[in-house]
mmCIF file of C-alpha atoms in Angstrom:
data_model
loop_
_atom_site.group_PDB
_atom_site.id
_atom_site.type_symbol
_atom_site.label_atom_id
_atom_site.label_comp_id
_atom_site.label_asym_id
_atom_site.label_seq_id
_atom_site.Cartn_x
_atom_site.Cartn_y
_atom_site.Cartn_z
ATOM 1 C CA MET A 1 -0.273 0.522 -0.071
ATOM 2 C CA SER A 2 1.192 3.525 -0.785
ATOM 3 C CA GLU A 3 1.207 6.796 1.236
ATOM 4 C CA PRO A 4 -0.163 9.996 0.892
ATOM 5 C CA LYS A 5 2.243 12.420 -0.504
ATOM 6 C CA VAL A 6 2.745 16.355 -0.524
ATOM 7 C CA GLY A 7 1.008 18.224 -3.648
ATOM 8 C CA MET A 8 -1.473 15.234 -4.200
ATOM 9 C CA LYS A 9 -5.308 16.283 -5.062
ATOM 10 C CA PHE A 10 -8.398 15.442 -3.185
ATOM 11 C CA SER A 11 -10.633 14.144 -6.082
ATOM 12 C CA SER A 12 -14.467 14.135 -5.766
ATOM 13 C CA TYR A 13 -16.353 11.106 -6.304
ATOM 14 C CA TYR A 14 -17.915 12.303 -9.573
ATOM 15 C CA GLN A 15 -14.551 12.882 -10.948
ATOM 16 C CA VAL A 16 -13.184 9.295 -10.379
ATOM 17 C CA LEU A 17 -16.492 7.917 -11.758
ATOM 18 C CA LYS A 18 -16.313 10.135 -14.699
ATOM 19 C CA ASN A 19 -12.528 8.921 -15.794
ATOM 20 C CA ALA A 20 -13.728 5.151 -14.688
ATOM 21 C CA GLN A 21 -16.670 5.673 -17.194
ATOM 22 C CA GLU A 22 -14.115 7.449 -20.069
ATOM 23 C CA LYS A 23 -11.651 4.431 -19.641
ATOM 24 C CA ASN A 24 -14.356 1.725 -19.649
ATOM 25 C CA GLU A 25 -13.233 0.555 -16.275
ATOM 26 C CA VAL A 26 -16.691 0.371 -14.749
ATOM 27 C CA LYS A 27 -17.088 -3.689 -14.112
ATOM 28 C CA ASN A 28 -20.228 -3.705 -12.008
ATOM 29 C CA THR A 29 -22.935 -1.421 -10.015
ATOM 30 C CA SER A 30 -24.994 -2.123 -7.280
ATOM 31 C CA ILE A 31 -27.637 -0.023 -5.565
ATOM 32 C CA TYR A 32 -29.592 -0.797 -2.394
ATOM 33 C CA THR A 33 -31.030 0.754 0.689
ATOM 34 C CA THR A 34 -29.313 0.369 4.001
ATOM 35 C CA ASP A 35 -31.237 -0.476 7.258
ATOM 36 C CA ASN A 36 -31.205 3.300 8.218
ATOM 37 C CA GLY A 37 -33.154 4.367 4.912
ATOM 38 C CA ARG A 38 -29.816 5.803 3.247
ATOM 39 C CA VAL A 39 -29.152 4.640 -0.486
ATOM 40 C CA ARG A 40 -26.008 3.049 -0.930
ATOM 41 C CA THR A 41 -24.437 2.527 -4.636
ATOM 42 C CA ASP A 42 -21.286 0.604 -5.032
ATOM 43 C CA ILE A 43 -19.455 0.529 -8.396
ATOM 44 C CA ASP A 44 -16.921 -2.358 -8.607
ATOM 45 C CA LEU A 45 -14.137 -0.596 -10.962
ATOM 46 C CA LYS A 46 -11.017 -2.300 -12.585
ATOM 47 C CA LYS A 47 -8.992 -0.709 -9.977
ATOM 48 C CA GLY A 48 -10.934 -0.470 -6.505
ATOM 49 C CA LEU A 49 -14.374 0.031 -5.522
ATOM 50 C CA LEU A 50 -16.137 3.321 -5.433
ATOM 51 C CA SER A 51 -19.221 3.933 -2.806
ATOM 52 C CA LEU A 52 -21.464 6.815 -2.510
ATOM 53 C CA GLU A 53 -23.986 6.596 0.572
ATOM 54 C CA GLU A 54 -26.561 9.545 0.351
ATOM 55 C CA PRO A 55 -30.046 10.339 2.032
ATOM 56 C CA GLY A 56 -33.019 8.118 0.944
ATOM 57 C CA LYS A 57 -36.592 9.492 0.912
ATOM 58 C CA ASN A 58 -37.279 8.478 4.528
ATOM 59 C CA SER A 59 -33.630 9.234 6.017
ATOM 60 C CA LYS A 60 -33.014 12.100 8.481
ATOM 61 C CA ASP A 61 -29.204 11.976 7.929
ATOM 62 C CA LYS A 62 -28.828 14.538 4.944
ATOM 63 C CA ARG A 63 -24.986 13.845 5.065
ATOM 64 C CA THR A 64 -23.372 12.053 1.634
ATOM 65 C CA ASP A 65 -20.647 10.002 2.395
ATOM 66 C CA VAL A 66 -18.044 8.731 -0.323
ATOM 67 C CA GLU A 67 -15.403 6.093 -0.245
ATOM 68 C CA TYR A 68 -12.865 5.138 -3.002
ATOM 69 C CA VAL A 69 -11.031 2.083 -2.108
ATOM 70 C CA THR A 70 -7.984 0.604 -4.228
ATOM 71 C CA ASP A 71 -5.069 -1.394 -3.700
ATOM 72 C CA LYS A 72 -2.797 1.873 -2.685
ATOM 73 C CA LEU A 73 -4.954 4.164 -1.056
ATOM 74 C CA ILE A 74 -8.381 4.695 0.582
ATOM 75 C CA PHE A 75 -10.160 7.970 -0.050
ATOM 76 C CA ARG A 76 -13.053 9.145 2.081
ATOM 77 C CA GLY A 77 -15.155 12.111 2.422
ATOM 78 C CA SER A 78 -18.538 13.651 3.460
ATOM 79 C CA GLY A 79 -20.648 16.573 2.620
ATOM 80 C CA THR A 80 -23.969 17.735 1.157
ATOM 81 C CA GLU A 81 -22.979 17.894 -2.345
ATOM 82 C CA GLY A 82 -24.329 14.542 -3.361
ATOM 83 C CA GLN A 83 -21.991 13.123 -6.491
ATOM 84 C CA ASN A 84 -19.765 16.222 -5.885
ATOM 85 C CA THR A 85 -18.541 15.425 -2.781
ATOM 86 C CA LYS A 86 -15.013 15.579 -2.404
ATOM 87 C CA PHE A 87 -12.649 13.156 -0.523
ATOM 88 C CA SER A 88 -11.301 14.947 2.335
ATOM 89 C CA GLU A 89 -8.947 12.065 3.561
ATOM 90 C CA ILE A 90 -6.430 10.061 1.980
ATOM 91 C CA HIS A 91 -5.284 6.730 3.810
ATOM 92 C CA GLY A 92 -2.079 4.672 3.283
ATOM 93 C CA LYS A 93 -0.386 1.859 5.544
ATOM 94 C CA LYS A 94 1.639 4.155 7.840
ATOM 95 C CA THR A 95 0.216 7.511 6.993
ATOM 96 C CA TYR A 96 -2.917 9.508 6.365
ATOM 97 C CA ALA A 97 -3.645 12.914 4.894
ATOM 98 C CA CYS A 98 -6.584 15.391 6.117
ATOM 99 C CA ASP A 99 -7.373 18.355 3.907
ATOM 100 C CA LEU A 100 -7.420 20.746 7.081
ATOM 101 C CA ASN A 101 -7.572 23.958 4.972
ATOM 102 C CA GLN A 102 -10.176 22.737 2.393
ATOM 103 C CA ASN A 103 -7.797 23.854 -0.516
ATOM 104 C CA GLY A 104 -8.024 20.494 -2.473
ATOM 105 C CA ILE A 105 -4.273 19.452 -2.104
ATOM 106 C CA ILE A 106 -2.416 17.747 0.506
ATOM 107 C CA ASP A 107 -0.006 20.191 2.102
ATOM 108 C CA SER A 108 2.951 19.343 4.411
ATOM 109 C CA ASN A 109 1.333 19.620 7.382
ATOM 110 C CA GLU A 110 -1.765 17.747 6.447
ATOM 111 C CA ILE A 111 0.316 14.179 6.644
ATOM 112 C CA PHE A 112 -0.080 12.304 9.965
ATOM 113 C CA LYS A 113 1.270 8.792 11.128
ATOM 114 C CA TYR A 114 -1.042 6.520 12.551
ATOM 115 C CA GLU A 115 -0.449 5.890 16.508
#
């Protein structure tokens, strides 16, 4: 597994999906409603799993959670922007990065070691 590096960009769920569609890397898609009324979309890609969990019709939680898991890194984020929700965390094996200043790029003070 790789590590987050200074200068890496925090993309969004939509950007990852769009790139995968353009490169014909989408293998399978599943959509289902979770026990708490949220709608979850899992997209199996050639190079990972892309997930989106958003409010359903009866869901009280209005937050959208996104995750992209590859064999090298795990990208996570939450927000209210639906598919445009950006990843705000990038996790490696020994370190992780958080977009503390929300500029969309990993800065040197945004990489932390796991305790």
